[in-house]
Coordinates of C-alpha atoms in Angstrom, one line a residue:
X1 CA 52.9 35.4 -73.0
X2 CA 55.0 33.4 -75.5
X3 CA 58.1 31.7 -74.0
X4 CA 61.4 31.7 -76.0
X5 CA 62.1 28.4 -77.7
X6 CA 64.7 26.2 -76.2
X7 CA 67.2 25.4 -78.9
X8 CA 69.8 23.7 -76.8
X9 CA 70.4 20.0 -77.5
X10 CA 70.5 18.8 -73.9
X11 CA 67.1 20.2 -73.3
X12 CA 68.3 23.0 -70.9
X13 CA 67.9 26.6 -71.5
X14 CA 68.6 30.0 -69.9
X15 CA 66.5 31.0 -66.8
X16 CA 63.4 32.8 -67.8
X17 CA 63.8 36.5 -66.9
X18 CA 61.0 38.9 -66.1
X19 CA 60.4 41.8 -68.3
X20 CA 61.1 44.0 -65.3
X21 CA 64.5 42.6 -64.8
X22 CA 65.2 42.8 -68.5
X23 CA 64.4 46.5 -68.7
X24 CA 67.5 47.2 -66.3
X25 CA 69.9 45.6 -68.7
X26 CA 70.9 46.7 -72.3
X27 CA 70.9 43.1 -73.4
X28 CA 68.2 40.8 -72.0
X29 CA 70.5 37.9 -72.3
X30 CA 73.2 39.1 -69.8
X31 CA 71.3 38.1 -66.7
X32 CA 70.1 40.2 -63.7
X33 CA 71.4 43.8 -63.5
X34 CA 74.3 44.1 -61.1
X35 CA 72.8 46.6 -58.8
X36 CA 69.9 44.3 -57.9
X37 CA 72.3 42.4 -55.6
X38 CA 73.4 39.0 -56.8
X39 CA 73.6 36.3 -54.2
X40 CA 76.8 36.1 -52.4
X41 CA 78.5 33.5 -50.3
X42 CA 78.4 34.4 -46.5
X43 CA 81.7 33.5 -44.7
X44 CA 81.5 30.9 -42.1
X45 CA 83.0 33.0 -39.4
X46 CA 80.2 35.6 -39.9
X47 CA 77.6 33.0 -39.6
X48 CA 79.1 31.7 -36.4
X49 CA 79.4 35.2 -34.9
X50 CA 75.8 35.9 -35.8
X51 CA 74.6 32.8 -34.2
X52 CA 76.7 33.4 -31.0
X53 CA 75.5 37.1 -30.7
X54 CA 71.9 35.9 -31.1
X55 CA 72.2 33.2 -28.5
X56 CA 73.8 35.7 -26.0
X57 CA 71.1 38.2 -26.7
X58 CA 68.4 35.7 -26.1
X59 CA 70.2 34.6 -22.9
X60 CA 70.5 38.1 -21.6
X61 CA 66.7 38.7 -22.3
X62 CA 65.8 35.4 -20.7
X63 CA 68.0 36.1 -17.7
X64 CA 66.5 39.6 -17.2
X65 CA 63.0 38.2 -17.7
X66 CA 63.7 35.5 -15.1
X67 CA 64.9 37.9 -12.5
X68 CA 62.1 40.3 -13.1
X69 CA 59.5 37.7 -12.8
X70 CA 61.3 36.2 -9.8
X71 CA 61.7 39.5 -7.9
X72 CA 58.2 40.7 -8.9
X73 CA 56.8 37.4 -7.6
X74 CA 58.6 37.9 -4.2
X75 CA 56.7 41.1 -3.5
X76 CA 53.7 41.3 -1.1
X77 CA 51.7 44.5 -1.1
X78 CA 49.3 46.4 1.3
X79 CA 47.5 49.7 1.1
X80 CA 49.4 52.9 1.9
X81 CA 46.7 54.3 4.1
X82 CA 43.8 53.2 6.2
X83 CA 41.0 55.6 5.1
X84 CA 42.5 58.9 6.2
X85 CA 42.6 61.7 3.6
X86 CA 45.6 62.9 1.9
X87 CA 46.3 66.2 0.2
X88 CA 49.6 65.5 -1.6
X89 CA 50.0 63.7 -5.0
X90 CA 52.6 60.9 -5.4
X91 CA 56.1 62.2 -5.8
X92 CA 58.3 61.5 -8.8
X93 CA 60.2 58.2 -8.1
X94 CA 63.5 59.6 -9.4
X95 CA 63.6 63.3 -8.4
X96 CA 60.7 64.1 -6.0
X97 CA 61.3 64.4 -2.3
X98 CA 60.2 61.1 -0.8
X99 CA 59.4 59.8 2.6
X100 CA 59.3 56.1 3.2
X101 CA 58.2 54.5 6.5
X102 CA 60.4 51.6 7.3
X103 CA 58.9 49.0 9.7
X104 CA 60.0 45.6 11.1
X105 CA 57.2 43.3 12.2
X106 CA 57.3 41.0 15.2
X107 CA 54.7 38.6 13.7
X108 CA 55.4 34.9 14.3
X109 CA 53.4 33.7 11.4
X110 CA 55.0 31.6 8.6
X111 CA 58.7 31.7 8.4
X112 CA 58.9 33.6 11.7
X113 CA 57.3 30.8 13.8
X114 CA 60.7 29.7 15.2
X115 CA 60.8 33.1 17.2
X116 CA 57.7 32.3 19.3
X117 CA 54.1 31.1 19.0
X118 CA 51.2 32.8 17.3
X119 CA 50.1 33.9 20.7
X120 CA 53.1 36.2 20.9
X121 CA 52.1 38.1 17.7
X122 CA 50.1 37.1 14.7
X123 CA 48.2 38.7 12.0
X124 CA 49.5 42.1 11.2
X125 CA 51.7 42.0 14.3
X126 CA 53.4 45.0 16.1
X127 CA 56.1 47.2 14.6
X128 CA 59.3 45.9 16.2
X129 CA 61.1 48.8 14.3
X130 CA 59.8 52.1 13.1
X131 CA 62.0 54.5 11.1
X132 CA 61.0 57.4 8.7
X133 CA 63.5 57.7 5.9
X134 CA 63.4 61.1 4.1
X135 CA 65.2 61.4 0.8
X136 CA 65.9 65.0 -0.5
X137 CA 64.7 65.9 -3.9
X138 CA 68.2 66.6 -5.1
X139 CA 69.3 63.0 -3.9
X140 CA 72.1 64.5 -1.8
X141 CA 71.0 63.7 1.7
X142 CA 68.8 61.3 3.7
X143 CA 67.4 61.6 7.2
X144 CA 66.2 58.6 9.2
X145 CA 64.1 59.3 12.1
X146 CA 63.5 56.4 14.7
X147 CA 60.5 56.2 16.8
X148 CA 60.7 54.1 20.1
X149 CA 58.2 51.3 20.3
X150 CA 57.2 52.4 23.7
X151 CA 56.2 56.0 22.6
X152 CA 52.6 56.9 23.5
X153 CA 50.7 58.5 20.6
X154 CA 47.2 59.2 19.4
X155 CA 46.1 56.8 16.7
X156 CA 43.5 58.2 14.2
X157 CA 40.4 56.1 13.2
X158 CA 41.5 53.4 10.7
X159 CA 39.8 51.0 8.4
X160 CA 41.2 47.5 7.8
X161 CA 41.4 47.2 4.0
X162 CA 41.0 43.4 4.1
X163 CA 37.9 43.2 6.3
X164 CA 36.7 46.8 5.8
X165 CA 36.2 47.0 9.5
X166 CA 36.4 50.5 11.1
X167 CA 38.4 51.0 14.2
X168 CA 37.9 54.1 16.4
X169 CA 40.5 56.7 17.2
X170 CA 42.7 55.9 20.2
X171 CA 44.5 58.1 22.7
X172 CA 47.8 57.4 24.6
X173 CA 48.5 54.1 22.8
X174 CA 52.0 52.7 22.2
X175 CA 53.0 53.5 18.6
X176 CA 54.1 49.9 17.9
X177 CA 50.4 48.9 18.2
X178 CA 49.2 51.4 15.5
X179 CA 49.2 48.5 12.8
X180 CA 48.1 45.7 14.9
X181 CA 44.4 46.0 14.1
X182 CA 44.0 47.8 10.7
X183 CA 47.3 47.0 9.2
X184 CA 50.3 48.9 8.0
X185 CA 48.3 51.8 6.5
X186 CA 47.2 52.7 10.1
X187 CA 50.8 53.0 11.2
X188 CA 51.4 55.3 8.2
X189 CA 48.4 57.4 9.1
X190 CA 49.6 57.6 12.8
X191 CA 53.0 58.9 11.8
X192 CA 51.5 61.4 9.4
X193 CA 49.3 62.8 12.3
X194 CA 52.3 62.8 14.7
X195 CA 54.7 64.7 12.3
X196 CA 52.5 66.7 10.1
X197 CA 54.1 65.1 7.0
X198 CA 52.5 62.9 4.4
X199 CA 54.4 59.6 3.9
X200 CA 54.7 58.6 0.3
X201 CA 55.7 54.8 0.7
X202 CA 56.3 52.1 3.3
X203 CA 58.5 49.0 3.5
X204 CA 57.8 46.4 6.1
X205 CA 60.4 43.5 6.7
X206 CA 60.1 40.5 8.9
X207 CA 62.9 38.8 11.0
X208 CA 64.3 36.8 8.0
X209 CA 64.9 40.0 6.1
X210 CA 67.8 41.1 8.4
X211 CA 69.3 37.5 8.5
X212 CA 69.3 37.2 4.6
X213 CA 70.4 40.7 3.9
X214 CA 73.4 40.4 6.3
X215 CA 74.3 37.1 4.7
X216 CA 74.0 38.6 1.2
X217 CA 76.5 41.4 2.0
X218 CA 78.9 39.0 3.8
X219 CA 78.4 40.2 7.2
X220 CA 78.1 43.7 8.9
X221 CA 80.8 45.1 11.2
X222 CA 79.5 46.2 14.7
X223 CA 81.3 47.5 17.8
X224 CA 80.6 47.3 21.5
X225 CA 82.4 48.8 24.5
X226 CA 82.5 45.6 26.5
X227 CA 81.8 41.8 26.1
X228 CA 78.1 41.2 26.5
X229 CA 75.6 38.4 26.7
X230 CA 71.8 38.9 26.6
X231 CA 69.9 35.7 27.3
X232 CA 66.6 37.0 26.1
X233 CA 67.8 37.7 22.5
X234 CA 70.8 35.2 22.6
X235 CA 73.2 37.9 21.6
X236 CA 76.8 37.2 22.7
X237 CA 79.5 39.5 21.5
X238 CA 83.2 40.2 22.6
X239 CA 84.5 43.5 23.3
X240 CA 85.4 45.6 20.2
X241 CA 84.4 45.1 16.6
X242 CA 82.8 41.9 15.3
X243 CA 81.3 40.9 12.0
X244 CA 77.7 39.7 12.4
X245 CA 75.3 38.0 10.0
X246 CA 72.3 35.6 10.0
X247 CA 70.9 34.8 13.4
X248 CA 73.6 36.9 15.1
X249 CA 72.8 40.0 13.1
X250 CA 69.1 39.6 13.9
X251 CA 69.9 39.2 17.7
X252 CA 71.9 42.5 17.5
X253 CA 69.1 44.6 16.1
X254 CA 66.4 42.9 18.2
X255 CA 68.0 42.9 21.7
X256 CA 66.2 45.2 24.0
X257 CA 68.6 45.0 27.1
X258 CA 72.2 44.7 25.8
X259 CA 72.9 48.3 25.1
X260 CA 72.8 51.6 27.0
X261 CA 70.6 51.4 30.1
X262 CA 68.7 48.4 28.7
X263 CA 65.8 50.6 27.3
X264 CA 64.5 51.0 23.8
X265 CA 66.6 54.1 23.4
X266 CA 69.8 52.0 23.6
X267 CA 68.3 49.6 21.1
X268 CA 67.6 52.4 18.7
X269 CA 71.2 53.6 18.8
X270 CA 72.4 50.0 18.1
X271 CA 70.0 49.6 15.2
X272 CA 71.2 53.0 13.7
X273 CA 74.8 51.9 14.2
X274 CA 74.1 48.6 12.5
X275 CA 72.5 50.5 9.5
X276 CA 75.4 53.0 9.3
X277 CA 77.7 50.1 9.0
X278 CA 75.6 48.4 6.4
X279 CA 75.5 51.5 4.3
X280 CA 79.3 51.8 4.4
X281 CA 79.6 48.2 3.6
X282 CA 77.4 48.4 0.6
X283 CA 79.1 51.6 -0.8
X284 CA 82.6 50.5 -0.1
X285 CA 82.2 47.1 -1.8
X286 CA 80.6 48.8 -4.9
X287 CA 77.6 46.8 -4.5
X288 CA 75.3 49.5 -5.9
X289 CA 77.1 49.4 -9.2
X290 CA 77.5 45.6 -9.3
X291 CA 74.5 44.0 -11.0
X292 CA 75.2 40.4 -9.7
X293 CA 75.4 41.7 -6.0
X294 CA 72.4 44.0 -6.4
X295 CA 70.3 41.0 -7.7
X296 CA 71.4 39.0 -4.7
X297 CA 70.4 41.7 -2.3
X298 CA 67.2 42.5 -4.1
X299 CA 66.3 38.8 -3.9
X300 CA 67.0 38.6 -0.2
X301 CA 65.0 41.8 0.6
X302 CA 62.0 41.2 -1.7
X303 CA 61.3 37.7 -0.3
X304 CA 60.8 39.1 3.1
X305 CA 59.2 42.5 2.3
X306 CA 55.8 44.0 2.2
X307 CA 55.4 47.3 0.4
X308 CA 52.6 49.7 -0.8
X309 CA 51.0 49.5 -4.1
X310 CA 53.0 52.6 -5.3
X311 CA 56.2 50.8 -4.9
X312 CA 55.1 47.5 -6.0
X313 CA 57.2 47.1 -9.2
X314 CA 60.8 46.0 -9.6
X315 CA 61.6 49.0 -11.9
X316 CA 60.3 51.4 -9.2
X317 CA 62.3 49.8 -6.4
X318 CA 65.4 50.0 -8.6
X319 CA 64.7 53.7 -9.3
X320 CA 64.5 54.5 -5.7
X321 CA 67.6 52.3 -4.9
X322 CA 69.5 54.1 -7.7
X323 CA 68.9 57.5 -5.9
X324 CA 70.9 56.4 -2.9
X325 CA 74.1 55.2 -4.6
X326 CA 75.9 58.6 -4.9
X327 CA 74.8 60.1 -1.6
X328 CA 77.7 61.0 0.7
X329 CA 77.6 58.8 3.8
X330 CA 78.2 61.9 5.9
X331 CA 74.8 63.2 4.6
X332 CA 72.9 60.2 5.9
X333 CA 71.6 61.4 9.2
X334 CA 70.2 59.1 11.9
X335 CA 68.0 60.7 14.5
X336 CA 65.8 59.6 17.3
X337 CA 62.5 61.4 18.0
X338 CA 63.1 63.5 21.2
X339 CA 61.3 61.7 24.1
X340 CA 60.9 61.7 27.8
X341 CA 59.2 59.5 30.4
X342 CA 55.4 59.7 30.0
X343 CA 53.5 61.5 32.6
X344 CA 50.8 58.8 32.6
X345 CA 53.2 55.9 32.8
X346 CA 56.9 56.2 33.7
X347 CA 57.6 52.9 32.0
X348 CA 56.5 54.5 28.7
X349 CA 57.7 57.5 26.6
X350 CA 56.1 60.6 25.3
X351 CA 57.4 63.3 22.9
X352 CA 59.6 65.9 24.6
X353 CA 58.4 69.3 23.8
X354 CA 59.4 71.7 22.2
X355 CA 62.2 69.6 20.9
X356 CA 60.0 67.1 19.0
X357 CA 58.0 69.9 17.3
X358 CA 61.1 71.7 16.3
X359 CA 62.4 68.5 14.6
X360 CA 59.1 67.8 12.8
X361 CA 58.9 71.6 11.7
X362 CA 62.4 71.3 10.3
X363 CA 61.5 68.2 8.4
X364 CA 58.4 69.8 7.0
X365 CA 60.6 72.7 5.8
X366 CA 63.1 70.2 4.3
X367 CA 66.0 71.3 6.4
X368 CA 69.4 69.5 6.3
X369 CA 69.6 68.1 9.8
X370 CA 73.4 67.8 9.5
X371 CA 73.6 71.5 8.5
X372 CA 70.5 73.5 9.4
X373 CA 71.9 76.7 7.8
X374 CA 72.0 75.1 4.4
X375 CA 69.3 76.2 1.9
X376 CA 66.7 73.5 1.2
X377 CA 66.7 72.0 -2.4
X378 CA 64.4 73.8 -4.8
X379 CA 61.9 71.5 -6.5
X380 CA 59.2 72.0 -9.1
X381 CA 56.7 70.8 -6.6
X382 CA 57.8 73.4 -4.1
X383 CA 57.7 76.1 -6.7
X384 CA 54.2 75.1 -7.7
X385 CA 53.1 75.0 -4.1
X386 CA 54.5 78.5 -3.5
X387 CA 52.6 79.8 -6.6
X388 CA 49.4 78.3 -5.5
X389 CA 49.7 79.7 -2.0
X390 CA 50.5 83.2 -3.4
X391 CA 47.4 83.1 -5.7
X392 CA 44.5 85.2 -4.5
X393 CA 41.4 83.3 -3.3
X394 CA 37.8 84.3 -3.2
X395 CA 36.6 85.5 0.1
X396 CA 34.1 83.3 1.9
X397 CA 31.9 83.8 4.9
X398 CA 33.4 81.8 7.7
X399 CA 31.3 78.9 8.7
X400 CA 30.2 78.7 12.3
X401 CA 32.4 76.3 14.4
X402 CA 31.0 72.9 15.2
X403 CA 31.8 73.4 18.8
X404 CA 31.2 75.8 21.8
X405 CA 34.0 78.2 22.2
X406 CA 33.2 78.8 25.8
X407 CA 33.9 75.2 26.7
X408 CA 37.2 74.7 25.1
X409 CA 40.3 74.4 27.4
X410 CA 43.0 76.7 26.0
X411 CA 46.4 77.3 27.7
X412 CA 49.0 79.9 26.8
X413 CA 52.5 78.9 27.7
X414 CA 54.6 82.0 27.6
X415 CA 58.2 81.3 26.4
X416 CA 58.6 84.5 24.5
X417 CA 60.8 86.3 27.0
X418 CA 58.2 89.1 27.4
X419 CA 56.7 88.6 30.9
X420 CA 53.4 90.4 29.8
X421 CA 52.9 88.4 26.6
X422 CA 51.0 85.5 28.1
X423 CA 48.4 87.7 29.6
X424 CA 48.0 89.7 26.3
X425 CA 47.3 86.6 24.3
X426 CA 45.1 85.1 26.9
X427 CA 43.0 88.3 26.8
X428 CA 42.8 88.2 23.0
X429 CA 41.5 84.6 23.1
X430 CA 38.8 85.5 25.7
X431 CA 37.8 88.5 23.6
X432 CA 37.5 86.1 20.7
X433 CA 35.1 83.9 22.6
X434 CA 37.5 81.3 24.2
X435 CA 36.6 82.1 27.8
X436 CA 38.2 79.0 29.3
X437 CA 41.6 80.3 28.7
X438 CA 44.6 80.2 31.2
X439 CA 48.3 81.2 31.0
X440 CA 51.5 80.4 32.6
X441 CA 55.2 81.1 32.2
X442 CA 57.3 78.4 30.3
X443 CA 60.8 77.5 29.2
X444 CA 62.0 80.0 26.5
X445 CA 61.8 78.8 22.9
X446 CA 62.5 80.4 19.5
X447 CA 59.4 79.4 17.6
X448 CA 55.7 79.6 18.5
X449 CA 53.5 76.7 18.0
X450 CA 49.8 75.7 18.7
X451 CA 49.6 72.1 20.1
X452 CA 46.5 70.2 20.3
X453 CA 45.2 66.9 21.8
X454 CA 42.9 64.4 20.3
X455 CA 39.8 65.7 18.7
X456 CA 40.9 69.4 19.1
X457 CA 42.3 69.9 15.6
X458 CA 39.6 72.3 14.5
X459 CA 39.7 74.3 17.7
X460 CA 43.6 74.6 17.4
X461 CA 43.2 75.9 13.7
X462 CA 40.7 78.5 15.0
X463 CA 42.9 79.6 17.8
X464 CA 45.9 79.9 15.5
X465 CA 43.9 82.0 13.0
X466 CA 42.6 84.3 15.7
X467 CA 46.1 84.9 17.1
X468 CA 47.8 85.3 13.6
X469 CA 49.9 82.1 14.0
X470 CA 50.9 80.3 10.8
X471 CA 48.9 77.1 10.0
X472 CA 51.9 75.0 9.6
X473 CA 52.9 75.7 13.3
X474 CA 49.6 74.0 14.4
X475 CA 50.7 70.5 15.6
X476 CA 49.3 67.5 17.3
X477 CA 50.9 66.6 20.6
X478 CA 50.5 63.6 22.8
X479 CA 49.9 64.6 26.5
X480 CA 48.1 67.9 25.6
X481 CA 44.5 68.2 26.6
X482 CA 42.6 70.6 24.6
X483 CA 44.9 73.3 23.0
X484 CA 48.2 74.9 24.2
X485 CA 49.6 78.0 22.6
X486 CA 53.4 77.8 23.2
X487 CA 54.6 81.4 22.6
X488 CA 58.2 81.8 21.3
X489 CA 60.6 84.8 20.9
X490 CA 59.3 85.2 17.4
X491 CA 56.0 86.5 18.8
X492 CA 57.0 88.8 21.6
X493 CA 54.5 91.6 20.5
X494 CA 52.0 92.4 17.8
X495 CA 49.1 90.5 16.2
X496 CA 50.9 88.4 13.7
X497 CA 53.7 85.9 14.2
X498 CA 56.9 86.8 12.5
X499 CA 59.0 84.3 10.6
X500 CA 61.3 82.6 13.0
X501 CA 64.8 81.2 12.3
X502 CA 65.1 77.4 12.0
X503 CA 65.6 76.0 15.6
X504 CA 66.8 72.4 16.2
X505 CA 67.5 70.8 19.5
X506 CA 71.3 70.5 20.1
X507 CA 72.8 67.2 19.1
X508 CA 69.7 66.1 17.3
X509 CA 71.7 63.9 15.0
X510 CA 72.9 60.7 16.8
X511 CA 75.3 59.7 14.1
X512 CA 75.8 59.8 10.3
X513 CA 76.4 56.8 8.1
X514 CA 80.0 58.0 7.9
X515 CA 80.5 57.6 11.7
X516 CA 81.9 54.5 13.3
X517 CA 80.3 54.3 16.7
X518 CA 80.9 51.7 19.4
X519 CA 77.7 50.9 21.4
X520 CA 77.9 51.2 25.1
X521 CA 77.1 47.8 26.7
X522 CA 74.5 47.6 29.5
X523 CA 76.5 47.2 32.7
X524 CA 74.1 44.5 33.9
X525 CA 74.8 42.3 30.9
X526 CA 78.6 42.7 30.7
X527 CA 80.4 39.3 30.8
X528 CA 84.1 38.4 31.2

């Protein structure tokens, strides 16, 4: 290419233009075409604004990353189960019905050493608190079921995920010991066995969680009928309403003697009252819509929390937390599992039947415990399950049972209202090969159920099938030896159980989160 000659005396010349640029102008000497965008001067204010916005954006990203890393680093995880089989898939975190087992550990390891020595409780520890939180699929209601620590239950065989050691099944053991050998997953499997549900997640907090959470929200209001002092827990409160936080909040939820008759049932009601007040506090203060407060609470909780692998991410925890922010406090129901003094030990508790089974059956049906007549929320999972159950299945030759029918202890408890019904069903069982069958009259109930003791699940299933009783009414029950057919008014006659109306024990709900309840002080600990 030949460059144009420079004819200027000062030796300078016009800038060399490419042929491409020249083609966009009629005269190559006029410079670049206007529509190619000549350089412009950027105002100083725009440069400053751009720099400020960039700095702010980087700061927000860095702040978010810092909190994400910090909260994620706080989380400790364990396995959801302890080797027992599951039949349900994981729910949708945002819209699926979800059950979360909430546990408080009494371990004295690490930060909890000030509350006793390792001899008191170390390793996995015992569950100081056990509550099952059930969130409905439509995010409009929550049920919280408390289990007393003195409740005697059957614990299934469990495998410790850390050591892979297998622990055999146990019968008539306090429920708070379910996680002491094989970890939290064994507690989950135990509650699954007890209720007939399949828990989706768990959260276990230590002593410090209550202290730091109560501090983070600025204290929780609690009420008591009389001034009380419990020397064991150190709780001292005046009559009426007090704001508790830190050590005092921990003493309030831990005390075993300050409320009611000094038993674990009074303690459960106090814990439910504390949580009800905490829910109101968080909602009234707008905490769930305030990012700064939410971060403070999340930091306080996650530092003292152990959760299952399915919950082990900050976004998942936030998704679950977000489900709770718009629920009416009147639809947060606190319930205690129905219990009575255990036959084997009057200082322990056993499930009270048929009330406990009625409660668990209502939960499996997703019944609103505050309004049992309300229609359960419809979910895609439920529709799919219904379609699957309606689909025809190929017939198979039934396998021979792995037990001798003639040796199985079967009892028929006749609560149907038909005096002859017990004898009819006992005769049907004997005809079917269960020759060790007895029958007796029992308290009238609405719904039929088949209860079974440890190692009799397969026998109970065969008994139910023989009598035409629905499989979902076959339930484990502590205190039952062998199998017991408890006949209700839904099965007064015929060879197939009819659909029974939902039946719940009266006053099953202790309180809702919308109720302000004053705890009754234990008369033996009332002080001037």
